[in-house]
Short mmCIF file of N, CA and C in Angstrom, two decimals:
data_model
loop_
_atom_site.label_atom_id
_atom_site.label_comp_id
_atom_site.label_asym_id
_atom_site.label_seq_id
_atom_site.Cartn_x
_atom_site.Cartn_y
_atom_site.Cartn_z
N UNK A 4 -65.55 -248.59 -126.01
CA UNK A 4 -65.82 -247.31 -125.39
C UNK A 4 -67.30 -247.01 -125.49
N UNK A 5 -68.00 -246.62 -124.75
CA UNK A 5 -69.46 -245.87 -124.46
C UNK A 5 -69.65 -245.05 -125.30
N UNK A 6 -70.62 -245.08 -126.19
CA UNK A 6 -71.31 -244.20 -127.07
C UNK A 6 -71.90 -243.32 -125.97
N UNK A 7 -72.29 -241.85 -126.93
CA UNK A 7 -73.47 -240.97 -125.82
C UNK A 7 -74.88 -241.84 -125.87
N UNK A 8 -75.10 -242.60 -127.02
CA UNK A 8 -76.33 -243.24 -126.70
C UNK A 8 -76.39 -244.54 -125.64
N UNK A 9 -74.96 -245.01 -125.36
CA UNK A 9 -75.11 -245.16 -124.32
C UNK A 9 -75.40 -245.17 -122.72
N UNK A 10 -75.37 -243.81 -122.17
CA UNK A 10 -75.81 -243.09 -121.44
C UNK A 10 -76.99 -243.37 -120.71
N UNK A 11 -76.84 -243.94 -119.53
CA UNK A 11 -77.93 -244.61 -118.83
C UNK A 11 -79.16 -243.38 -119.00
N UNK A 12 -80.13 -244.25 -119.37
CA UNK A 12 -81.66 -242.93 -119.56
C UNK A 12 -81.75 -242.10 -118.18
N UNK A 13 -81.79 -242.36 -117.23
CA UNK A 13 -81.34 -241.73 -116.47
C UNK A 13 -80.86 -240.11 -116.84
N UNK A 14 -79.83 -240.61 -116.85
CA UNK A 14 -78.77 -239.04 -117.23
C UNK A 14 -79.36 -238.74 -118.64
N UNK A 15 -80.16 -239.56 -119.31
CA UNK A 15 -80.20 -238.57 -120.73
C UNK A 15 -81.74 -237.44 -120.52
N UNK A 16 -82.52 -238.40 -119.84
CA UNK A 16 -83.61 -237.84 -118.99
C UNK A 16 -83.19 -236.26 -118.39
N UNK A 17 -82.12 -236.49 -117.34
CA UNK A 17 -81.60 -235.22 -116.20
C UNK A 17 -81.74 -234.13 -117.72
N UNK A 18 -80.64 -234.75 -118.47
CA UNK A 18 -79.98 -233.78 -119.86
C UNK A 18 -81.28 -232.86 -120.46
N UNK A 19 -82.00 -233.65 -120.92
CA UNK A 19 -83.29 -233.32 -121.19
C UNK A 19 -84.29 -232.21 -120.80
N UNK A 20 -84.16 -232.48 -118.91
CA UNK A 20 -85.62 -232.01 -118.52
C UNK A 20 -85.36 -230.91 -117.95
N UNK A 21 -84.29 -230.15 -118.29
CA UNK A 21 -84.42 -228.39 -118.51
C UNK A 21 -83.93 -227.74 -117.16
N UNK A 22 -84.31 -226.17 -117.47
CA UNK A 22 -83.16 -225.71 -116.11
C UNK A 22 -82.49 -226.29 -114.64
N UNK A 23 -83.15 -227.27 -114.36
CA UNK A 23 -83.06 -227.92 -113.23
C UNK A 23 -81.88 -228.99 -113.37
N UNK A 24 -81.58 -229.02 -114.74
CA UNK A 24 -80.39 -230.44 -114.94
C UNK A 24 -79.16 -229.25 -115.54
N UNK A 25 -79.48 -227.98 -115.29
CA UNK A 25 -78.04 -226.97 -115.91
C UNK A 25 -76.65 -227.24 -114.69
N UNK A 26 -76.67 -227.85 -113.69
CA UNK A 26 -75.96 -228.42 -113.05
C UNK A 26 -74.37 -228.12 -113.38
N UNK A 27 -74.27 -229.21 -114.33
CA UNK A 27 -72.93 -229.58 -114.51
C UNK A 27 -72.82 -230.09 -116.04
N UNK A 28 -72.00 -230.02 -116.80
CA UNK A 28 -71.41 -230.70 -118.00
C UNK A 28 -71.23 -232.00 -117.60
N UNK A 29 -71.66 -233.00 -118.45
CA UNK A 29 -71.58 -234.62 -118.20
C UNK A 29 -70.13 -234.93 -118.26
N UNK A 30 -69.24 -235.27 -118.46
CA UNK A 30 -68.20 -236.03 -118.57
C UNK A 30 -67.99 -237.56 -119.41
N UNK A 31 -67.48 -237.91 -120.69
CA UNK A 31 -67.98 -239.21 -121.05
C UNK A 31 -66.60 -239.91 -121.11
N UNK A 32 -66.48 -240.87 -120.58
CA UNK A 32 -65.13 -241.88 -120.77
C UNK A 32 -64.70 -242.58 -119.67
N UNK A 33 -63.70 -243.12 -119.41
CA UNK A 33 -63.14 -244.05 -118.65
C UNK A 33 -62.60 -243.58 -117.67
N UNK A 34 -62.16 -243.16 -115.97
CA UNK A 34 -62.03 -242.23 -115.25
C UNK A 34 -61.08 -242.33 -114.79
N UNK A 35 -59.86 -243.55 -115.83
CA UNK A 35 -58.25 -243.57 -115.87
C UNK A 35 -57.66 -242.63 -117.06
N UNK A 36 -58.72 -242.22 -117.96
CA UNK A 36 -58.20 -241.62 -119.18
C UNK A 36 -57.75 -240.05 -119.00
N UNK A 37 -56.69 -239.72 -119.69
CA UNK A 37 -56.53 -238.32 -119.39
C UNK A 37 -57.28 -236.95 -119.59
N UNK A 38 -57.87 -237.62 -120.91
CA UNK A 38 -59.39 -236.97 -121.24
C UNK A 38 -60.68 -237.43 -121.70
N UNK A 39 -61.92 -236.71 -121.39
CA UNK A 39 -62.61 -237.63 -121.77
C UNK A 39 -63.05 -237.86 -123.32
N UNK A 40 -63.64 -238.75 -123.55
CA UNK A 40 -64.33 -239.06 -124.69
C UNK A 40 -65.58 -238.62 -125.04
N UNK A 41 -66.39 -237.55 -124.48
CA UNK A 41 -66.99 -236.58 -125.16
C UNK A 41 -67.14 -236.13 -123.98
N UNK A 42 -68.15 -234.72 -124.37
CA UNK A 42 -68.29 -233.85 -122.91
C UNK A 42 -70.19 -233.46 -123.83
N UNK A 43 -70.97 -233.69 -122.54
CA UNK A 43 -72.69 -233.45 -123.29
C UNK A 43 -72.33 -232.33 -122.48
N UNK A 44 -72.75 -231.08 -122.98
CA UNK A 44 -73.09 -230.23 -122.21
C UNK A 44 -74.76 -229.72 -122.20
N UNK A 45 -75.45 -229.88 -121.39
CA UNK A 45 -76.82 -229.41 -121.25
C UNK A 45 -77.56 -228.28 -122.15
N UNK A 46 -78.67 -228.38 -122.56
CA UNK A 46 -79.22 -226.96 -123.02
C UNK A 46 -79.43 -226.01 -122.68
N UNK A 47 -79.11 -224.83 -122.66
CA UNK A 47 -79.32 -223.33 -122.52
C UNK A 47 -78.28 -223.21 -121.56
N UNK A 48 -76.66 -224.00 -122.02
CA UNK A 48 -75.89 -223.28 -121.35
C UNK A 48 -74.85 -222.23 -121.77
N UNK A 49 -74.48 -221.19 -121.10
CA UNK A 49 -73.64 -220.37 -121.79
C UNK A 49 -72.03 -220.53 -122.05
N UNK A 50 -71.73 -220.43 -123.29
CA UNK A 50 -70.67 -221.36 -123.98
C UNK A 50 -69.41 -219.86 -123.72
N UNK A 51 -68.30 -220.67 -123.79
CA UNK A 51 -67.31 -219.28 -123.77
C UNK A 51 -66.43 -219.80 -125.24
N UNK A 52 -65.76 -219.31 -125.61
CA UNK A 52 -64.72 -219.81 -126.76
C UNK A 52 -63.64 -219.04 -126.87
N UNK A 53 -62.35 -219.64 -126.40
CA UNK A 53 -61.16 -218.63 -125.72
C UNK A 53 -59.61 -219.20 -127.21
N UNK A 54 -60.04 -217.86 -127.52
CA UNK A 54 -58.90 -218.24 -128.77
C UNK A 54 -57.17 -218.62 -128.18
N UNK A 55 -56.63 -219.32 -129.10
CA UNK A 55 -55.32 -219.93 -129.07
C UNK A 55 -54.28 -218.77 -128.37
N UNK A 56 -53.98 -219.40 -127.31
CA UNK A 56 -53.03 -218.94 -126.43
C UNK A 56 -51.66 -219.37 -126.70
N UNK A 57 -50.46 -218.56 -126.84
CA UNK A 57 -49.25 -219.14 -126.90
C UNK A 57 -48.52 -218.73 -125.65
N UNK A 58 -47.37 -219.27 -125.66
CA UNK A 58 -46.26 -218.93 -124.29
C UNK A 58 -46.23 -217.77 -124.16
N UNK A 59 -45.65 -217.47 -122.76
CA UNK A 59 -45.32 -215.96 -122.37
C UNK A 59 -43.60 -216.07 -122.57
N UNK A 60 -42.94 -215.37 -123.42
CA UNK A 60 -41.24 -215.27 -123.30
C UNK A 60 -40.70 -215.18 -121.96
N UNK A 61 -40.04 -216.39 -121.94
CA UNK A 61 -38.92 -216.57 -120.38
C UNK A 61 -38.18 -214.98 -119.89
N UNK A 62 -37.78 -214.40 -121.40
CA UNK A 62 -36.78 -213.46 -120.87
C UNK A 62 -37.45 -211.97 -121.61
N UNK A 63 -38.51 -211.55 -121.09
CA UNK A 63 -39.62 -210.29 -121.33
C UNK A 63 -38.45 -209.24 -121.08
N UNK A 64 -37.39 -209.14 -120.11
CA UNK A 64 -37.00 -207.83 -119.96
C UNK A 64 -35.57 -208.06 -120.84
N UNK A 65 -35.30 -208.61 -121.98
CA UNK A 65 -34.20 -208.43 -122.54
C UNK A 65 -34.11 -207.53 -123.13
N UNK A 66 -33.08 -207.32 -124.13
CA UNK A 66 -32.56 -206.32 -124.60
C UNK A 66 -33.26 -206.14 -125.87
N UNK A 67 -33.54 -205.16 -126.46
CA UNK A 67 -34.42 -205.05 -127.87
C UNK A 67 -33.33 -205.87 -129.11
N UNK A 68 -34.51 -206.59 -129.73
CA UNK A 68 -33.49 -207.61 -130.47
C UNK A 68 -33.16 -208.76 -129.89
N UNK A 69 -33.27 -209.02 -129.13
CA UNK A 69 -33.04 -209.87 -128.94
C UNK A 69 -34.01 -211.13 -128.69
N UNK A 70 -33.95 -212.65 -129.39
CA UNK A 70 -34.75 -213.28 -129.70
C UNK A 70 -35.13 -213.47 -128.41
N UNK A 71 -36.93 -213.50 -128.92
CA UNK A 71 -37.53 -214.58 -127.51
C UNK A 71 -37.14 -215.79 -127.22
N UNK A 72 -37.26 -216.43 -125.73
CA UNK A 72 -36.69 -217.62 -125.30
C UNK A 72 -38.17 -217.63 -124.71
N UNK A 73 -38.53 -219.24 -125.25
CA UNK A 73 -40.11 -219.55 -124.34
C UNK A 73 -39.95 -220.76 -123.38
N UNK A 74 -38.90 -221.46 -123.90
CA UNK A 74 -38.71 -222.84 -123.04
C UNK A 74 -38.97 -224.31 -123.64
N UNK A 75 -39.22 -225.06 -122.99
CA UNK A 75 -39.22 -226.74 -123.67
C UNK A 75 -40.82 -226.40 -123.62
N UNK A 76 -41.15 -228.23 -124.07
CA UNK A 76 -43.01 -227.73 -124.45
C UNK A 76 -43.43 -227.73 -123.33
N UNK A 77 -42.85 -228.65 -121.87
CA UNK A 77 -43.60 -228.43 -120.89
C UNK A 77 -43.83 -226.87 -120.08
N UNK A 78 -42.19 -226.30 -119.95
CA UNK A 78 -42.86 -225.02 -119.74
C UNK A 78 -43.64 -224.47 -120.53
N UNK A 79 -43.13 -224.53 -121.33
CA UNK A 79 -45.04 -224.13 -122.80
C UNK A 79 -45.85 -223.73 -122.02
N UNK A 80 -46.40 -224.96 -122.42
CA UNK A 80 -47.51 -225.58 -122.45
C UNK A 80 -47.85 -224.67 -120.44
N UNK A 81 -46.84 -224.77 -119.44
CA UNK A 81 -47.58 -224.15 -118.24
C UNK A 81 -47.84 -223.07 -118.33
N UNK A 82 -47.48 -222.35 -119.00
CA UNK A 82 -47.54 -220.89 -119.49
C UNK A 82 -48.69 -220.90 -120.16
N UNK A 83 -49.30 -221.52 -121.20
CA UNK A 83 -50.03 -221.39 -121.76
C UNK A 83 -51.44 -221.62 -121.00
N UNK A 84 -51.06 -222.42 -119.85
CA UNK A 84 -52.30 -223.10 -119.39
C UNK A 84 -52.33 -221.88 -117.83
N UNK A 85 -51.58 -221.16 -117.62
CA UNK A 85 -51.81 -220.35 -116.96
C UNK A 85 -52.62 -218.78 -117.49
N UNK A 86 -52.35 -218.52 -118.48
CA UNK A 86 -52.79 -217.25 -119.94
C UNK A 86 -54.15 -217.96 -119.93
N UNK A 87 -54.67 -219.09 -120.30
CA UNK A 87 -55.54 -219.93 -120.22
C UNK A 87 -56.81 -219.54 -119.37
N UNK A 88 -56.34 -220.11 -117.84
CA UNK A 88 -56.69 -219.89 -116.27
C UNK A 88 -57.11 -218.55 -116.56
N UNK A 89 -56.53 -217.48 -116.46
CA UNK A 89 -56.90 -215.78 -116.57
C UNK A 89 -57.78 -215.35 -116.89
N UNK A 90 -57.88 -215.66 -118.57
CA UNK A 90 -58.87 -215.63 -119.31
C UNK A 90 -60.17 -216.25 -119.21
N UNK A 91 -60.02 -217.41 -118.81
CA UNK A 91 -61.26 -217.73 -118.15
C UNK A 91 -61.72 -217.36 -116.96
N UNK A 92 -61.04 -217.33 -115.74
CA UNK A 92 -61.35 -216.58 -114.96
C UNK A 92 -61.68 -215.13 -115.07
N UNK A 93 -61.17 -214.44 -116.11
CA UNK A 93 -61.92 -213.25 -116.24
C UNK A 93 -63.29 -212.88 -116.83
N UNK A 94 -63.96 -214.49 -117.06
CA UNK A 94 -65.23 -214.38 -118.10
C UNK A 94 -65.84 -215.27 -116.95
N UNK A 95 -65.33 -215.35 -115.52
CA UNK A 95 -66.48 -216.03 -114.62
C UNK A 95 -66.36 -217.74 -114.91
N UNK A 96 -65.30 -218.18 -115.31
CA UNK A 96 -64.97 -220.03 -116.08
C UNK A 96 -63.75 -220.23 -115.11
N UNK A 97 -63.87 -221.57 -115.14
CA UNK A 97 -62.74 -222.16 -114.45
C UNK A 97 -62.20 -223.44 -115.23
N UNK A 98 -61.25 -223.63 -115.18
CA UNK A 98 -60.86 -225.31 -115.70
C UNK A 98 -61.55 -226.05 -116.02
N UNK A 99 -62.51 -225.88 -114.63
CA UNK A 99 -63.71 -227.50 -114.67
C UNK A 99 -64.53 -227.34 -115.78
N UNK A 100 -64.91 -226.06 -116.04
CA UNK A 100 -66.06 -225.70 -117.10
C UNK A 100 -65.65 -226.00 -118.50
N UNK A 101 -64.29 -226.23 -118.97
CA UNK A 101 -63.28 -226.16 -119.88
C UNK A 101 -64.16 -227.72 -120.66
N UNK A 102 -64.69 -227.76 -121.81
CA UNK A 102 -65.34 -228.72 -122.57
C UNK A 102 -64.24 -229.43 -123.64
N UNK A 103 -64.04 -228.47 -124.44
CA UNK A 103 -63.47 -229.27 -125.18
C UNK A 103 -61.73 -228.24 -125.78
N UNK A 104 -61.05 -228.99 -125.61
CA UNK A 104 -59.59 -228.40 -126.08
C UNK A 104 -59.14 -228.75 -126.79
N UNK A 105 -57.90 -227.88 -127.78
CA UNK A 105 -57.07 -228.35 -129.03
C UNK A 105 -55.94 -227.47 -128.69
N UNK A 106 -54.95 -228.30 -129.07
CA UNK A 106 -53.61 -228.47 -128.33
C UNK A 106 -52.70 -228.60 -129.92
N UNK A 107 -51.80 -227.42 -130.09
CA UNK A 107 -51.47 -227.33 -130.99
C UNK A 107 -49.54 -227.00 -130.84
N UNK A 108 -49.18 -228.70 -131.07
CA UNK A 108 -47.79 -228.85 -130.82
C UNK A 108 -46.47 -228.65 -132.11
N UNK A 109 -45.61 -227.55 -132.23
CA UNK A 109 -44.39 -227.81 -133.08
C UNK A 109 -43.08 -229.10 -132.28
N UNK A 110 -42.73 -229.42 -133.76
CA UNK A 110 -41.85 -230.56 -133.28
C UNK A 110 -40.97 -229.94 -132.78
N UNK A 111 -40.26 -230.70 -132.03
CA UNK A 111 -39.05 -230.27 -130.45
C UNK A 111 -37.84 -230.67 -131.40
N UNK A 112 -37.20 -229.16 -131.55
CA UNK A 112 -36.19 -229.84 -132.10
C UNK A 112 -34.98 -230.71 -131.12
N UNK A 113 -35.30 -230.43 -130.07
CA UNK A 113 -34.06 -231.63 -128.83
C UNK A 113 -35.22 -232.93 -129.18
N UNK A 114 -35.94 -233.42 -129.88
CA UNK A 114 -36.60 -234.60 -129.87
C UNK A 114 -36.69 -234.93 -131.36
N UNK A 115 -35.68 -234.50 -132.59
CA UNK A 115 -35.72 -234.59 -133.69
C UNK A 115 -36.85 -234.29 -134.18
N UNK A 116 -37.33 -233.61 -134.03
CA UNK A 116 -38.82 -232.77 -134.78
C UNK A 116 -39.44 -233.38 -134.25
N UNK A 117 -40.15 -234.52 -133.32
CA UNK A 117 -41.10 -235.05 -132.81
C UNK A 117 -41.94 -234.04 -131.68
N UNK A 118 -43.50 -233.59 -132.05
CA UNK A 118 -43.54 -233.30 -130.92
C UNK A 118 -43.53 -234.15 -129.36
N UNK A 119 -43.43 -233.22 -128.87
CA UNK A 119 -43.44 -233.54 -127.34
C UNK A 119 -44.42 -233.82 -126.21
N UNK A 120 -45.09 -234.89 -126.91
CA UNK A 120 -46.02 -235.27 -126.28
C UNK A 120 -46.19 -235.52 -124.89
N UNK A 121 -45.20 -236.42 -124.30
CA UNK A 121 -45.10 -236.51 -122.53
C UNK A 121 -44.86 -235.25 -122.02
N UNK A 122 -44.10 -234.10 -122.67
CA UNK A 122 -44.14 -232.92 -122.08
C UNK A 122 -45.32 -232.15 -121.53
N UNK A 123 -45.86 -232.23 -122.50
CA UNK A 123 -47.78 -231.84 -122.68
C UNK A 123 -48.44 -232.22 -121.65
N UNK A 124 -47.92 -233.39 -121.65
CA UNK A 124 -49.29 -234.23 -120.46
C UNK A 124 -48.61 -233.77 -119.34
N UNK A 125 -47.14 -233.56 -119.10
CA UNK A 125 -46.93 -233.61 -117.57
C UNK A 125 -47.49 -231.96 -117.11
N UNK A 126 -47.45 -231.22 -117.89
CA UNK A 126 -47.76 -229.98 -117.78
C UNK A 126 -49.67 -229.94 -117.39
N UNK A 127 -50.64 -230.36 -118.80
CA UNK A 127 -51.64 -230.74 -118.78
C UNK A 127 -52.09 -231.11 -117.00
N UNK A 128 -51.58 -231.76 -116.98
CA UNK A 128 -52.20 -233.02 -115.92
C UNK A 128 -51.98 -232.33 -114.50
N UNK A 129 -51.55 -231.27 -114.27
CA UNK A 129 -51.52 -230.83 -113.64
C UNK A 129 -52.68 -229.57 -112.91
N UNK A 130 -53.26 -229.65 -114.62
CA UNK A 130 -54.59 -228.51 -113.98
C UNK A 130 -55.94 -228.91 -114.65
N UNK A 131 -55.77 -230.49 -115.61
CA UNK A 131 -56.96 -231.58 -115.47
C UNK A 131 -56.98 -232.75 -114.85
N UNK A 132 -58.22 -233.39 -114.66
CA UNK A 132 -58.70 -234.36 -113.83
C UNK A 132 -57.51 -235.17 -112.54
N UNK A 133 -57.23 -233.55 -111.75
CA UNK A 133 -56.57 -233.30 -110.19
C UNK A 133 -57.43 -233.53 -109.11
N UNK A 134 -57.03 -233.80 -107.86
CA UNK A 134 -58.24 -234.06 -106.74
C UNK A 134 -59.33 -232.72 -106.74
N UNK A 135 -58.42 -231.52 -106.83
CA UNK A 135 -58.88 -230.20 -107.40
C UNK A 135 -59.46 -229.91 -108.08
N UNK A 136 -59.66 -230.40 -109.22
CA UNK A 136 -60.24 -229.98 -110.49
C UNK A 136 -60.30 -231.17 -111.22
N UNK A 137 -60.91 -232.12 -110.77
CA UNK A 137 -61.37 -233.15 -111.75
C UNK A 137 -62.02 -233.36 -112.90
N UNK A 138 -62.19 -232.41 -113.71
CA UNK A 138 -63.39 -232.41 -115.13
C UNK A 138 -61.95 -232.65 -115.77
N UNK A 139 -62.28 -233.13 -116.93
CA UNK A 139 -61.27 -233.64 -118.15
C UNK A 139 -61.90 -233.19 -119.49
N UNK A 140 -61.36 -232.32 -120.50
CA UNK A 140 -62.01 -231.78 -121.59
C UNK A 140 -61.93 -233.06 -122.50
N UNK A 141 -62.68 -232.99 -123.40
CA UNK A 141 -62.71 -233.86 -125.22
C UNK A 141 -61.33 -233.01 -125.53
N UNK A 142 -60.78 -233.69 -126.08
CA UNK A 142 -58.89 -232.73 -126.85
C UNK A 142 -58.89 -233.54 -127.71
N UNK A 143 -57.98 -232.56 -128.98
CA UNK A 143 -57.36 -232.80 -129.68
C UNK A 143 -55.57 -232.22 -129.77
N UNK A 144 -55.26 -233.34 -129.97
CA UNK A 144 -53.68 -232.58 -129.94
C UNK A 144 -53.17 -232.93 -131.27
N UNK A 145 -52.35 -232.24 -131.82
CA UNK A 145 -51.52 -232.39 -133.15
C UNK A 145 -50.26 -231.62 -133.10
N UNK A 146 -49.65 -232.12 -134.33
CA UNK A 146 -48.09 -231.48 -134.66
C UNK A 146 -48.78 -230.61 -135.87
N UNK A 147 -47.94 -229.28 -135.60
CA UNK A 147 -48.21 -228.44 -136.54
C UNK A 147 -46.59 -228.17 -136.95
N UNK A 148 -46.72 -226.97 -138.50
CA UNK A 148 -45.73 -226.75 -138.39
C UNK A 148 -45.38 -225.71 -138.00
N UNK A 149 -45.17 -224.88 -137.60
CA UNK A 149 -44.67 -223.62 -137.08
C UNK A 149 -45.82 -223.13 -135.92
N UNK A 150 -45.63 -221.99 -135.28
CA UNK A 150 -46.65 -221.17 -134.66
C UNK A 150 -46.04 -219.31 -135.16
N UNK A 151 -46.85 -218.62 -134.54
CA UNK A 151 -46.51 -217.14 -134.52
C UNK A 151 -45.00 -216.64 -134.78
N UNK A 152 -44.66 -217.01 -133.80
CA UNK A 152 -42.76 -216.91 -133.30
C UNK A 152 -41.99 -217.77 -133.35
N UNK A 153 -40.90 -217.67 -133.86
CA UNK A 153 -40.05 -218.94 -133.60
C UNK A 153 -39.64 -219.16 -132.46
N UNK A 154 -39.66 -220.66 -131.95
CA UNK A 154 -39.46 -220.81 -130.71
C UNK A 154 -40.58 -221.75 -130.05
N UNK A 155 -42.04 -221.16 -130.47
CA UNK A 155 -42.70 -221.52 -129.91
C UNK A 155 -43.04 -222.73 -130.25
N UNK A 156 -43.57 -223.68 -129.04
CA UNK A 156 -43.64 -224.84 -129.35
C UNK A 156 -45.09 -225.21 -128.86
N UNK A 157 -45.87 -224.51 -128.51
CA UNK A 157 -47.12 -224.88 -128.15
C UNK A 157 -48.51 -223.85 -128.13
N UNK A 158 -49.74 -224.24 -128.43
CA UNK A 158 -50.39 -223.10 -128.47
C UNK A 158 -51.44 -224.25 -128.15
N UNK A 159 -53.13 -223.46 -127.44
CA UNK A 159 -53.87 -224.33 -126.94
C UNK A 159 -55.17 -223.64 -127.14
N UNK A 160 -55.98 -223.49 -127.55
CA UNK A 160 -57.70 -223.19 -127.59
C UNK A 160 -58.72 -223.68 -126.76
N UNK A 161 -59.65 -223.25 -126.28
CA UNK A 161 -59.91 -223.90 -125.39
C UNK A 161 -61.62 -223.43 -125.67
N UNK A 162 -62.68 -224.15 -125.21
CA UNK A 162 -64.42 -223.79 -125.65
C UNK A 162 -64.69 -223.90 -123.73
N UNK A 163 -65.50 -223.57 -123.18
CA UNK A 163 -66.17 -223.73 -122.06
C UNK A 163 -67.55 -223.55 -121.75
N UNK A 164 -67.74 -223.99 -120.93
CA UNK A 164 -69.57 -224.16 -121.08
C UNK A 164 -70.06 -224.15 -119.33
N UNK A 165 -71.09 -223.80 -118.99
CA UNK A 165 -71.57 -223.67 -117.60
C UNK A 165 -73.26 -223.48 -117.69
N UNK A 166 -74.07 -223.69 -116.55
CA UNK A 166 -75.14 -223.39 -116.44
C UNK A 166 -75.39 -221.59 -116.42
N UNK A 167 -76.72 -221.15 -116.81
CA UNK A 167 -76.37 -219.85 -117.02
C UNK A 167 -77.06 -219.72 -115.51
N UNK A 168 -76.73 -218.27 -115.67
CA UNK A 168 -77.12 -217.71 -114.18
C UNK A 168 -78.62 -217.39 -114.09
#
């Protein structure tokens, strides 16, 4: 895999030579991978940092007392990545700007405590590196044990970065 010092001088040059290279966030990795392997983001750009989002409850208008229902991890996880979308869109960010993510999975209990990793991605992959929205964040994903609520099976953090205005 490509180190950043690998980075044709070229692009480390662009990185370098100041407001004129605030462009775009580099992208580093292989352009079959689901994410990339680092993300350079340029100097003097303005960073966002969007705390851990969990599911929205399937069934909001139930009866008091009655437990939340959030779904398997893939609905999760779309839920989450829609709460996600909002929030960044309400700070002027979009997906593409989205640098680096952490993806924070409880084990499925229909998968014997394993989390649910293919769930993730099919959800994921749907609003990274799309004909639409091709940028791919640096992620980390893990099994945790619990979240907020029981039930929940996914929660996601997310950093973003853009040229400033």
């Amino acid at each position: 895999m490509p180190s950043l010092n690998a980075l044709p001088a070229g692009l480390l040059l662009a990185l370098a030579a100041g407001p004129l290279a605030l462009a775009q966030n580099v992208h580093v990795g292989a352009p079959t991978s689901a994410i990339s392997q680092a993300v350079a983001v340029p100097a003097g750009s303005d960073m966002l940092y969007v705390s851990g989002m969990t599911p929205p409850a399937l069934n909001a208008g139930a009866p008091k007392g009655t437990p939340p229902v959030f779904g398997d991890t893939k609905t999760q996880v779309t839920g989450v990545l829609k709460r996600l979308e909002e929030a960044l869109k309400g700070q002027g960010y979009g997906f593409g700007d989205v640098v680096m993510m952490r993806v924070y999975l409880v084990g499925d209990p229909a998968k014997g405590g394993a989390m649910d990793f293919a769930g993730m991605m099919e959800a994921y992959t749907q609003a990274f590196g799309t004909p639409a929205q091709p940028n791919k964040p640096a992620r980390v994903t893990m099994q945790v044990a619990a979240l907020v609520q029981p039930g929940m099976l996914a929660e996601i953090e997310v950093q973003a970065a853009k040229a400033k205005k």
